XYZ file of C-alpha atoms in Angstrom:
769
model
C 0.000 0.000 0.000
C 1.058 3.537 -0.678
C 1.636 5.862 2.191
C -0.544 8.953 2.699
C 2.270 11.264 1.651
C 2.807 9.436 -1.589
C -0.919 9.401 -2.381
C -1.216 13.145 -1.682
C 1.761 13.842 -3.912
C 0.187 11.845 -6.701
C -3.098 13.750 -6.363
C -1.245 17.079 -6.495
C 0.666 15.933 -9.540
C -2.555 14.907 -11.280
C -4.139 18.268 -10.532
C -1.069 20.127 -11.812
C -1.006 17.968 -14.935
C -4.632 18.885 -15.644
C -4.016 22.581 -15.061
C -0.748 22.775 -17.002
C -2.401 23.783 -20.375
C -4.305 26.619 -18.647
C -1.340 27.981 -16.659
C -0.286 30.584 -19.308
C -3.855 31.909 -19.435
C -4.137 32.179 -15.655
C -0.747 33.885 -15.388
C -1.680 36.369 -18.127
C -4.979 37.255 -16.462
C -3.393 37.761 -13.059
C -0.577 39.868 -14.517
C -3.038 42.019 -16.484
C -5.225 42.635 -13.440
C -2.176 43.577 -11.357
C -0.928 46.064 -13.975
C -4.366 47.653 -14.323
C -4.610 48.139 -10.553
C -1.132 49.670 -10.464
C -1.987 52.009 -13.364
C -5.215 53.096 -11.672
C -3.365 53.928 -8.470
C -0.728 55.911 -10.365
C -3.276 57.907 -12.443
C -5.244 58.846 -9.308
C -2.247 59.440 -7.101
C -1.198 62.604 -5.324
C 1.325 63.582 -8.010
C -1.377 65.133 -10.204
C -3.256 66.709 -7.311
C -0.199 68.684 -6.212
C -0.466 70.617 -9.536
C -3.952 71.917 -8.756
C -4.674 75.298 -7.284
C -6.519 75.327 -3.952
C -10.275 75.198 -4.355
C -10.089 74.687 -8.152
C -11.734 71.647 -9.712
C -9.540 69.168 -11.525
C -11.476 69.493 -14.776
C -10.942 73.264 -14.900
C -7.211 72.842 -14.361
C -7.024 70.545 -17.357
C -8.674 73.142 -19.607
C -12.136 71.520 -19.690
C -15.056 73.980 -19.578
C -17.076 73.852 -16.375
C -20.268 72.808 -18.130
C -18.404 69.934 -19.775
C -16.927 68.880 -16.440
C -20.414 68.686 -14.987
C -21.578 66.410 -17.752
C -22.907 69.076 -20.160
C -22.041 68.998 -23.852
C -19.817 72.072 -23.837
C -19.832 74.881 -26.400
C -19.541 73.895 -30.045
C -19.956 70.180 -29.334
C -23.720 69.819 -29.240
C -23.702 68.090 -32.642
C -21.337 65.361 -31.518
C -22.377 64.385 -27.985
C -25.168 61.796 -27.823
C -28.265 62.840 -25.927
C -30.733 60.323 -24.504
C -34.263 61.679 -24.712
C -36.489 59.945 -22.124
C -39.765 58.608 -23.428
C -42.884 59.726 -21.604
C -46.462 59.229 -22.694
C -49.341 60.959 -20.998
C -51.855 58.238 -19.995
C -54.703 60.746 -20.309
C -54.083 61.307 -24.039
C -54.969 58.772 -26.746
C -52.068 56.751 -28.107
C -50.815 57.836 -31.513
C -48.645 55.605 -33.624
C -45.162 57.021 -34.176
C -44.429 57.671 -37.858
C -40.936 56.438 -38.651
C -39.030 57.909 -41.553
C -38.230 55.749 -44.559
C -34.456 56.234 -44.411
C -32.218 56.153 -41.336
C -30.327 59.140 -42.770
C -33.480 61.237 -42.461
C -34.236 60.042 -38.950
C -30.721 60.776 -37.690
C -30.750 64.231 -39.253
C -27.845 63.747 -41.665
C -27.319 66.511 -44.223
C -26.140 66.503 -47.800
C -22.679 67.897 -48.320
C -22.814 70.819 -50.771
C -25.376 73.132 -52.372
C -24.300 75.470 -55.186
C -26.045 78.725 -56.161
C -25.118 80.550 -59.384
C -26.055 84.228 -59.701
C -26.951 85.107 -63.280
C -28.993 87.693 -65.180
C -31.378 87.909 -68.084
C -28.595 89.148 -70.374
C -26.133 86.328 -69.616
C -28.536 83.483 -68.911
C -28.289 81.955 -72.390
C -24.536 82.483 -72.711
C -22.374 82.381 -69.580
C -24.920 80.513 -67.451
C -25.208 77.819 -70.122
C -21.411 77.512 -70.199
C -21.336 77.097 -66.402
C -24.055 74.462 -66.638
C -22.161 72.457 -69.264
C -18.812 72.581 -67.463
C -19.545 72.038 -63.769
C -23.246 71.211 -63.275
C -22.761 67.441 -63.629
C -20.123 67.477 -60.863
C -22.308 69.076 -58.176
C -25.159 67.131 -56.572
C -27.457 70.189 -56.422
C -27.078 73.409 -58.422
C -29.619 76.234 -58.875
C -29.491 79.445 -60.913
C -30.836 82.702 -59.436
C -31.783 85.729 -61.490
C -33.847 88.869 -61.174
C -35.752 88.598 -64.451
C -35.968 85.521 -66.622
C -35.904 85.315 -70.394
C -38.784 83.931 -72.429
C -37.037 80.594 -72.910
C -35.084 78.901 -70.126
C -32.150 76.775 -71.366
C -32.704 73.048 -71.140
C -31.388 71.255 -68.081
C -31.191 74.320 -65.816
C -33.252 74.880 -62.662
C -33.912 78.617 -62.535
C -35.315 80.778 -59.723
C -36.444 84.284 -60.750
C -37.008 86.939 -58.063
C -38.582 89.584 -60.309
C -36.073 92.390 -59.699
C -32.668 92.974 -61.324
C -31.235 95.138 -58.519
C -28.036 93.362 -57.333
C -28.614 93.884 -53.588
C -32.223 92.759 -53.835
C -31.142 89.680 -55.814
C -28.601 88.750 -53.143
C -31.119 89.334 -50.341
C -33.804 87.184 -51.987
C -31.284 84.478 -52.882
C -30.082 84.127 -49.278
C -33.696 84.016 -48.072
C -34.592 81.350 -50.638
C -31.573 79.190 -49.798
C -32.332 79.356 -46.080
C -36.022 78.584 -46.541
C -35.690 75.657 -48.960
C -32.254 74.169 -48.288
C -31.092 75.489 -44.918
C -31.884 72.248 -43.116
C -30.650 69.884 -45.854
C -27.037 70.874 -46.601
C -23.844 71.502 -44.605
C -22.156 73.893 -47.055
C -23.408 76.556 -49.468
C -21.228 77.730 -52.336
C -22.213 81.041 -53.987
C -20.704 81.906 -57.374
C -21.412 84.127 -60.390
C -21.915 83.032 -63.963
C -18.658 84.757 -65.001
C -16.697 82.509 -62.632
C -15.051 79.232 -63.583
C -14.879 76.917 -60.581
C -13.075 73.593 -60.391
C -15.938 71.499 -59.123
C -13.916 68.527 -57.918
C -11.550 70.749 -55.918
C -14.461 72.636 -54.345
C -16.009 69.322 -53.285
C -12.672 68.146 -51.928
C -12.324 71.402 -49.969
C -15.598 70.981 -48.062
C -14.782 67.372 -47.188
C -11.720 68.564 -45.271
C -13.516 71.223 -43.218
C -15.338 70.751 -39.939
C -19.069 71.413 -40.182
C -19.595 72.810 -36.647
C -17.950 76.195 -37.282
C -19.144 79.508 -38.673
C -17.248 79.682 -41.958
C -17.107 82.570 -44.450
C -14.403 81.421 -46.874
C -13.295 82.959 -50.177
C -10.946 85.565 -51.608
C -10.681 88.196 -48.856
C -10.891 91.806 -50.041
C -10.646 95.060 -48.049
C -13.542 97.496 -47.916
C -12.852 100.848 -49.566
C -12.087 103.276 -46.751
C -13.051 100.724 -44.120
C -11.403 98.852 -41.296
C -8.279 97.002 -42.352
C -9.196 94.033 -40.178
C -12.670 93.618 -41.726
C -12.790 91.889 -45.098
C -15.491 90.582 -47.409
C -15.338 87.682 -49.862
C -15.121 88.777 -53.492
C -18.210 87.479 -55.307
C -16.425 87.002 -58.613
C -14.262 84.227 -57.178
C -17.081 82.524 -55.277
C -17.316 81.973 -51.539
C -18.318 79.260 -49.116
C -20.810 79.591 -46.251
C -21.368 77.020 -43.540
C -24.839 75.970 -42.455
C -24.391 77.318 -38.940
C -23.435 80.775 -40.305
C -26.463 80.789 -42.628
C -28.807 79.968 -39.746
C -27.362 82.759 -37.614
C -27.411 85.254 -40.506
C -31.016 84.749 -41.594
C -32.692 86.720 -38.734
C -30.570 89.783 -39.611
C -31.140 89.866 -43.375
C -34.063 92.290 -43.148
C -32.049 94.672 -40.972
C -29.123 94.471 -43.396
C -31.396 95.293 -46.329
C -32.707 98.411 -44.576
C -29.538 99.655 -42.884
C -26.586 98.774 -45.143
C -26.098 100.738 -48.342
C -23.797 99.284 -50.984
C -23.448 98.982 -54.730
C -21.860 95.546 -54.860
C -23.851 92.582 -53.529
C -20.741 90.770 -52.230
C -19.738 93.856 -50.206
C -23.283 94.140 -48.855
C -23.302 90.502 -47.739
C -19.812 90.797 -46.230
C -20.768 93.938 -44.286
C -23.938 92.210 -43.032
C -21.973 89.207 -41.753
C -19.348 91.412 -40.095
C -21.774 93.857 -38.453
C -24.236 91.342 -37.050
C -22.118 88.226 -36.552
C -18.630 89.639 -36.173
C -17.190 87.177 -38.715
C -14.823 88.342 -41.431
C -13.891 86.638 -44.698
C -10.867 84.338 -44.599
C -8.881 82.671 -47.359
C -7.639 79.661 -45.418
C -9.051 77.460 -42.686
C -7.827 74.300 -40.979
C -4.889 74.056 -43.356
C -7.096 74.381 -46.452
C -6.459 77.327 -48.803
C -8.974 78.921 -51.115
C -6.741 79.569 -54.145
C -7.975 81.954 -56.843
C -6.621 83.391 -60.076
C -7.549 86.655 -61.752
C -7.577 86.516 -65.542
C -5.987 89.321 -67.495
C -7.370 90.556 -70.791
C -6.621 88.449 -73.874
C -5.425 85.573 -71.706
C -4.537 82.309 -73.419
C -5.510 79.516 -70.952
C -3.472 76.944 -72.879
C -0.289 78.961 -72.271
C -0.837 79.617 -68.557
C 1.797 77.608 -66.681
C 1.974 79.549 -63.419
C 1.652 77.543 -60.255
C -0.988 79.996 -59.028
C -3.119 79.253 -62.084
C -2.817 75.482 -61.752
C -3.712 75.560 -58.050
C -6.746 77.837 -58.457
C -10.185 76.719 -57.287
C -11.887 79.644 -59.015
C -10.949 81.851 -61.980
C -12.453 85.271 -62.692
C -13.467 87.159 -64.794
C -14.616 84.935 -67.668
C -15.819 87.227 -70.442
C -17.497 84.797 -72.862
C -18.585 81.198 -73.379
C -15.607 80.210 -75.512
C -13.179 81.282 -72.792
C -15.162 79.261 -70.245
C -14.866 76.121 -72.373
C -11.151 76.717 -72.980
C -10.580 77.070 -69.242
C -12.474 73.867 -68.620
C -10.402 72.047 -71.216
C -7.122 73.312 -69.764
C -8.000 72.478 -66.160
C -9.262 69.053 -67.231
C -5.911 68.436 -68.906
C -4.082 69.535 -65.749
C -6.233 67.291 -63.601
C -5.701 64.364 -65.971
C -1.913 64.835 -65.933
C -1.963 64.882 -62.135
C -4.031 61.702 -62.086
C -1.601 59.920 -64.447
C 1.380 61.054 -62.378
C -0.308 59.865 -59.189
C -1.002 56.491 -60.812
C 2.669 56.131 -61.759
C 3.787 57.025 -58.238
C 1.385 54.500 -56.737
C 2.559 51.802 -59.137
C 6.169 52.402 -58.098
C 5.186 52.137 -54.435
C 3.250 48.927 -55.087
C 6.265 47.358 -56.827
C 8.547 48.322 -53.962
C 6.191 46.971 -51.315
C 5.353 43.765 -53.195
C 9.018 42.742 -53.101
C 8.699 42.555 -49.296
C 5.642 40.292 -49.331
C 5.866 36.471 -49.096
C 4.955 36.129 -52.790
C 7.747 38.529 -53.783
C 7.839 40.125 -57.228
C 5.738 37.261 -58.568
C 2.805 38.671 -56.611
C 2.666 41.867 -58.705
C -0.450 41.898 -60.863
C -0.577 43.338 -64.356
C -1.357 46.156 -64.795
C 0.093 47.222 -61.470
C -2.663 48.238 -59.070
C -5.483 46.534 -61.025
C -7.198 43.468 -59.615
C -5.864 40.106 -60.709
C -7.860 38.239 -63.381
C -10.826 36.185 -62.246
C -9.943 32.556 -61.529
C -12.805 30.160 -62.333
C -13.477 27.343 -59.888
C -15.256 25.175 -62.444
C -15.715 25.003 -66.193
C -19.059 26.767 -65.862
C -17.355 29.920 -64.566
C -14.873 30.274 -67.434
C -15.193 33.674 -69.146
C -15.248 33.273 -72.922
C -13.068 35.325 -75.262
C -14.827 36.968 -78.214
C -12.920 36.891 -81.503
C -12.999 39.893 -83.839
C -11.234 41.485 -86.787
C -11.332 45.045 -88.047
C -14.428 44.275 -90.130
C -16.342 41.521 -88.372
C -17.361 40.277 -84.947
C -17.714 36.538 -84.345
C -19.868 36.726 -81.183
C -23.027 38.468 -82.277
C -25.895 39.645 -80.062
C -28.489 37.805 -82.172
C -26.607 34.500 -81.937
C -25.394 34.441 -85.542
C -21.810 33.219 -86.043
C -20.596 36.336 -87.863
C -21.765 39.935 -88.112
C -20.387 43.264 -89.247
C -18.419 45.279 -86.715
C -20.259 48.583 -86.315
C -21.363 51.208 -83.845
C -19.835 51.223 -80.387
C -17.969 47.949 -80.987
C -16.200 49.359 -84.043
C -15.258 52.535 -82.161
C -13.983 50.403 -79.265
C -11.747 48.290 -81.507
C -10.373 51.336 -83.319
C -9.563 53.084 -80.036
C -7.807 49.989 -78.660
C -5.620 49.621 -81.766
C -4.651 53.317 -81.616
C -3.825 52.997 -77.931
C -1.642 49.954 -78.596
C 0.342 51.791 -81.293
C 0.729 54.832 -79.071
C 2.112 52.745 -76.193
C 4.526 50.881 -78.490
C 5.874 54.100 -79.988
C 6.206 55.685 -76.555
C 8.223 52.700 -75.340
C 10.567 52.244 -78.328
C 11.055 55.773 -79.639
C 13.345 57.166 -80.944
C 14.946 53.843 -81.914
C 11.863 52.513 -83.686
C 8.698 53.949 -85.132
C 5.708 51.584 -85.582
C 2.800 51.855 -87.971
C -0.068 49.406 -88.400
C -0.350 47.228 -91.437
C -3.195 44.922 -90.335
C -4.969 43.441 -87.337
C -4.382 39.722 -87.665
C -6.428 38.524 -84.683
C -8.330 40.218 -81.905
C -9.762 38.803 -78.686
C -11.675 40.502 -75.910
C -13.602 39.520 -72.802
C -15.228 41.340 -69.894
C -13.805 40.413 -66.500
C -16.154 41.746 -63.774
C -13.250 41.992 -61.312
C -11.069 44.288 -63.451
C -12.681 45.430 -66.703
C -12.447 44.703 -70.426
C -9.373 42.721 -71.486
C -7.952 42.672 -75.024
C -5.356 40.588 -76.818
C -4.281 41.834 -80.271
C -2.074 40.205 -82.897
C -0.819 43.161 -84.958
C 1.105 43.151 -88.221
C 3.389 46.178 -87.839
C 5.942 48.017 -89.909
C 8.924 49.155 -87.827
C 11.110 51.975 -89.161
C 14.548 52.651 -87.638
C 16.269 56.011 -87.239
C 18.235 55.397 -90.425
C 15.052 54.758 -92.404
C 15.250 50.971 -92.640
C 11.882 49.270 -92.394
C 10.902 45.787 -91.347
C 7.522 44.052 -91.090
C 6.894 42.023 -87.966
C 3.975 40.498 -86.031
C 3.606 41.404 -82.368
C 1.070 40.368 -79.714
C -0.025 43.004 -77.207
C -2.364 42.822 -74.223
C -4.453 45.730 -72.992
C -6.949 46.343 -70.189
C -9.696 48.941 -70.027
C -10.162 49.005 -66.238
C -13.428 49.651 -64.501
C -13.725 53.293 -63.498
C -15.182 54.803 -60.358
C -18.558 53.309 -59.489
C -21.213 55.909 -58.681
C -24.576 55.586 -56.975
C -27.236 57.192 -59.155
C -29.719 59.226 -57.087
C -33.283 58.029 -57.601
C -36.508 59.811 -56.665
C -38.571 58.500 -53.789
C -41.171 55.858 -54.696
C -44.056 54.658 -52.535
C -45.156 51.032 -52.378
C -48.853 51.979 -52.005
C -49.273 53.022 -55.644
C -52.210 51.429 -57.429
C -51.226 49.204 -60.345
C -53.546 49.066 -63.357
C -53.131 45.731 -65.148
C -53.857 45.737 -68.880
C -54.431 42.336 -70.498
C -54.843 42.175 -74.321
C -56.702 39.031 -75.434
C -57.059 37.458 -78.877
C -58.928 34.345 -79.956
C -55.737 32.296 -79.665
C -55.468 33.200 -75.954
C -58.849 31.832 -74.837
C -57.436 28.562 -73.468
C -55.234 30.392 -70.952
C -57.599 33.084 -69.637
C -59.136 30.916 -66.910
C -55.751 30.199 -65.322
C -54.788 33.876 -65.487
C -57.989 35.003 -63.750
C -57.663 32.331 -61.055
C -54.094 33.373 -60.225
C -55.054 37.052 -60.321
C -57.933 36.492 -57.883
C -55.820 34.383 -55.513
C -52.752 36.699 -55.393
C -54.365 40.143 -55.576
C -58.083 40.061 -54.791
C -57.810 37.652 -51.844
C -54.851 39.567 -50.429
C -56.541 42.979 -51.066
C -53.564 44.207 -53.056
C -53.971 47.680 -54.571
C -54.292 46.427 -58.156
C -57.022 46.644 -60.803
C -57.533 44.745 -64.055
C -58.723 45.921 -67.467
C -59.335 43.400 -70.266
C -58.790 44.319 -73.901
C -60.772 42.075 -76.299
C -59.124 42.126 -79.738
C -61.737 41.042 -82.316
C -60.858 39.987 -85.808
C -63.080 41.845 -88.309
C -64.830 38.574 -89.186
C -65.581 37.798 -85.523
C -66.676 41.383 -84.926
C -69.370 41.060 -87.634
C -70.784 37.891 -86.007
C -70.665 39.176 -82.425
C -74.467 39.476 -82.366
C -74.864 35.762 -83.080
C -71.644 34.254 -81.651
C -69.373 36.183 -79.299
C -65.958 34.498 -79.180
C -65.249 36.173 -75.842
C -68.575 35.252 -74.223
C -66.890 32.676 -71.979
C -64.355 35.202 -70.719
C -67.094 37.716 -69.974
C -68.935 35.046 -67.991
C -65.788 34.389 -65.927
C -65.467 38.106 -65.237
C -69.094 38.201 -64.101
C -68.466 35.349 -61.674
C -65.461 37.196 -60.207
C -67.465 40.373 -59.740
C -70.171 38.392 -57.919
C -67.586 36.750 -55.648
C -65.838 40.070 -54.902
C -68.606 42.638 -54.618
C -66.243 45.617 -54.345
C -64.277 44.689 -57.494
C -65.121 45.810 -61.036
C -63.234 44.422 -64.040
C -63.982 46.572 -67.106
C -63.285 45.467 -70.657
C -62.670 47.289 -73.919
C -63.501 45.815 -77.340
C -61.233 46.551 -80.327
C -61.601 45.455 -83.958
C -58.342 45.027 -85.915
C -56.542 42.538 -88.130
C -53.078 43.458 -86.795
C -53.051 43.692 -82.969
C -50.218 46.203 -82.702
C -49.151 46.692 -79.084
C -48.820 50.464 -79.565
C -52.266 50.842 -81.138
C -53.881 48.864 -78.321
C -52.068 50.913 -75.704
C -53.257 54.131 -77.351
C -56.860 53.109 -76.716
C -56.239 52.178 -73.074
C -54.191 55.294 -72.375
C -57.023 57.641 -73.354
C -59.418 55.993 -70.883
C -57.223 56.368 -67.766
C -55.821 59.340 -65.813
C -52.317 60.561 -66.578
C -50.953 59.416 -63.185
C -51.971 55.775 -63.750
C -49.272 53.142 -63.282
C -49.810 50.562 -66.041
C -48.633 46.978 -65.985
C -48.956 45.636 -69.508
C -49.326 41.881 -69.002
C -49.724 38.803 -71.178
C -52.213 35.999 -70.727
C -49.458 33.580 -69.681
C -48.258 35.847 -66.848
C -48.849 34.630 -63.288
C -49.445 37.746 -61.175
C -48.123 37.837 -57.605
C -47.637 40.465 -54.913
C -43.834 40.179 -54.982
C -43.627 41.275 -58.593
C -46.270 43.999 -58.233
C -44.190 45.600 -55.466
C -41.122 45.533 -57.698
C -43.196 47.024 -60.500
C -44.094 49.916 -58.177
C -40.528 50.429 -56.947
C -38.805 50.145 -60.331
C -41.174 52.472 -62.185
C -40.671 56.180 -61.492
C -42.733 58.901 -63.111
C -40.738 61.134 -65.485
C -37.604 59.130 -64.682
C -37.712 55.376 -65.350
C -39.793 52.616 -66.969
C -39.462 48.920 -66.145
C -39.398 46.057 -68.675
C -39.010 42.796 -66.738
C -37.529 39.674 -68.301
C -39.886 36.901 -67.225
C -38.863 33.350 -66.423
C -40.168 30.933 -69.062
C -40.556 27.278 -68.089
C -39.411 24.657 -70.608
C -41.666 22.173 -72.372
C -42.353 19.483 -69.734
C -42.704 16.839 -72.460
C -39.035 17.359 -73.410
C -37.637 18.101 -69.953
C -39.265 15.309 -67.937
C -40.179 12.894 -70.768
C -43.119 11.364 -68.917
C -41.622 11.654 -65.433
C -43.203 13.657 -62.612
C -42.591 17.381 -62.980
C -40.620 19.312 -60.384
C -42.567 22.550 -60.628
C -43.092 22.552 -56.874
C -39.400 22.154 -56.164
C -37.413 25.079 -54.896
C -34.874 24.401 -57.651
C -37.408 25.085 -60.399
C -35.071 27.559 -62.139
C -33.267 24.587 -63.685
C -36.350 23.822 -65.749
C -36.579 27.077 -67.685
C -34.822 30.227 -68.795
C -35.226 34.009 -68.773
C -36.808 34.948 -72.082
C -34.882 38.018 -73.263
C -36.691 38.034 -76.626
C -40.042 38.958 -75.091
C -41.068 42.557 -74.375
C -44.732 41.810 -73.718
C -44.629 42.809 -70.026
C -43.948 46.435 -69.096
C -44.495 48.828 -66.176
C -44.810 52.548 -66.941
C -46.815 55.631 -66.062
C -49.483 56.918 -68.414
C -47.996 60.431 -68.434
C -44.625 59.096 -69.628
C -46.288 57.052 -72.351
C -48.367 60.015 -73.555
C -45.273 62.231 -73.742
C -43.310 59.666 -75.759
C -46.328 58.911 -77.950
C -46.704 62.600 -78.809
C -43.091 62.739 -80.018
C -43.647 59.564 -82.035
C -46.738 61.028 -83.700
C -44.775 64.113 -84.761
C -42.084 61.884 -86.248
C -44.184 59.412 -88.249
C -46.714 62.039 -89.489
C -49.857 59.836 -89.351
C -48.238 56.825 -91.028
C -50.082 54.197 -89.000
C -48.369 51.328 -90.778
C -45.173 52.240 -88.892
C -46.894 51.375 -85.610
C -47.257 47.749 -86.716
C -43.492 47.327 -86.580
C -43.132 48.813 -83.068
C -43.745 47.761 -79.487
C -44.143 49.906 -76.379
C -40.464 49.230 -75.651
C -39.467 50.875 -78.958
C -41.594 53.933 -78.185
C -39.837 54.539 -74.867
C -36.413 53.666 -76.261
C -36.481 56.153 -79.141
C -38.855 58.899 -78.011
C -38.857 59.207 -74.221
C -35.361 60.002 -72.955
C -36.171 58.091 -69.731
C -34.177 55.349 -68.051
C -35.203 51.958 -69.440
C -34.681 49.420 -66.684
C -34.468 45.939 -68.197
C -33.783 43.213 -65.642
C -34.504 39.538 -65.021
C -37.543 39.034 -62.821
C -37.684 35.650 -60.990
C -41.074 36.576 -59.522
C -42.642 36.665 -62.997
C -42.993 33.027 -64.072
C -44.798 31.735 -67.154
C -45.828 28.188 -67.885
C -44.721 26.688 -71.166
C -46.883 27.360 -74.179
C -46.330 27.427 -77.919
C -47.292 30.944 -78.885
C -48.832 31.824 -82.227
C -46.661 34.348 -84.060
C -48.591 36.770 -86.233
C -46.892 36.963 -89.664
C -48.635 40.278 -90.388
C -46.458 42.055 -87.831
C -43.017 43.350 -88.760
C -40.228 40.966 -89.661
C -38.289 41.786 -86.489
C -41.259 41.172 -84.170
C -42.099 37.911 -85.954
C -38.463 36.786 -85.762
C -38.299 37.532 -82.016
C -41.498 35.546 -81.447
C -40.112 32.532 -83.325
C -36.824 32.681 -81.382
C -38.736 32.846 -78.117
C -40.671 29.704 -79.045
C -37.532 27.829 -80.091
C -35.445 28.734 -77.046
C -38.393 27.952 -74.771
C -38.534 24.302 -75.819
C -35.765 22.978 -73.554
C -32.119 23.376 -72.662
C -29.349 21.962 -74.856
C -28.851 18.982 -72.577
C -32.566 18.138 -72.629
C -32.717 18.503 -76.417
C -29.638 16.309 -76.769
C -31.211 13.610 -74.578
C -34.437 13.791 -76.608
C -32.502 13.384 -79.879
C -30.469 10.541 -78.391
C -33.597 8.674 -77.284
C -35.184 9.243 -80.688
C -32.123 7.823 -82.470
C -32.088 4.877 -80.081
C -35.757 4.219 -80.812
C -35.214 4.467 -84.576
C -32.195 2.147 -84.459
C -34.179 -0.535 -82.681
């Protein structure tokens, strides 16, 4: 037997053996706790207290304001300290549901960054103001033009505010009032400029991103008042100036007093004197390390020859005497900005090469081009990105599926630009030893890589000429990349989900077999769920059937179904419209429906094979925006079950049903659009075709919006819009293009290639036996 000492030692050893893996953790925790206690005792020790004056709080000695030491926000920090607002509801008052804002940005009170106001006049509105609009308007998120009197015709694309008086001081006073009233609570910065000022929009936007928003800022080119105080300065209006939101809010109550008490000829002097007298803030040209650089143009200045550093660093240039000079300035500053961007790219590429050598992959880890994402690596054969082959005359991957088509339009311009760029890079690299010129493009390949951009590989037949004049013909392969540029979020107007959708269903005699299923699905997904949607039927009679409607109505069965629905749903009315025509043109039918509905109606042009559901109707509401965007969904077309399943049980109820069909990109039968947008586009079409109704037979609603609306056409796959398989009847009396698209839709809707191959294989097996 073991003695008690030996047994105790063994138990201790077992315990230590179990705790050995956790010993480092326990030691680390104990050491950390000890150091934190020691640090707390040092930070609260008597060494700091000996520096305090008798009777003075510690927070005041450290430079903290008393109100901040007591827990208050402190001056100038009320926008940054969180405040907890206690919730209290009076039990004696009825409960009211709190209305939450749609976007968290609105609820938290976030502001947009920059608002720009351009002061113009009736005389310069169609000249200088137009030049400003074409050079900088697309860079600023919000830009308005202010004038005293407006001309009879306002230039296109300009939002103009007319105050009715050309007096400069009155114009400035009304402009400041208007900005405060309409935009004072929406923006952090307000930039005021004249129409004879050229401003570098990107540099102005960069300036406001580097400035703190909780200060009263009056920033521009500081000028002294004539005969005034040397310390007081105003911002020269010709070079533009920047006002912060806090300064605008403080200035607004004093604008009336300034208008009555301050006399001045120049509006910028008047505004500067108003800010100085009532707020005590003078104009400055630099703030927080940011300088407001300006440049004053001399007469007969040549912008292309200006190489001064002051000119290249300028945010604003003044005075600009005419439109041509404004465009020349814009061209020169764009060239300067482009050269800076190229130089910055080269510097970054050098830094990337230097740093990549220190990485584990070494120099082999450098991607080409330097700084661009590496090419996409497919994980299976289904993810391989195909290369499209082309020559200078033909493309061998055509949109319509044909093996060869003529290279034209944007594709031809793209190929020409790539070849020119390749020659330019070769000559830049080998000059002055060699000079290259193109003989022929032997082979061309291109593909779109979503991770980096468009890639090209060119086999060029070149003629190289040496310095002594000797020439030699050689073939050289070059690779080029057109990288993806900066991605921007396009601002879209607000859309409500409660908009009523008006469904329009055209019906012909060939569609009678599918109407019952359409009405059943419509009743189940919209009427039973009380969705805000209505239905209008459009009966398209052939002239022969229209003559016999008194004896035999081909649509009598459909009308009986509609009557049954109206009896089942007492509050629902389903109207129908009868049309007689031999060629059921989609545009002609829509013309009839459009005249019978208000201009603010949201139409959903459906087909009899469409299965309506709430999910798609909501997307129809959200993707269709009045005077902005129309929506043409690409429905999902199920394949022919006889070819796909070949007698087996269908898998339509399976969650993986997308294997058994395809998105039919040849069909434009479904569309969501507002009646006002359609009427506007239709009016332009009518002026173009001059009452030639036969042209309408070759067009669809999609063509009307594409060529005559100027709106965004949103074309996207829609998995919520599913159609069962059916062999559609293609009307040969329509245009050749529409008939061809209908035939292609029928052919591609039969089955996938694998299913067709299996069907052919089984047929050959059956024939061989």
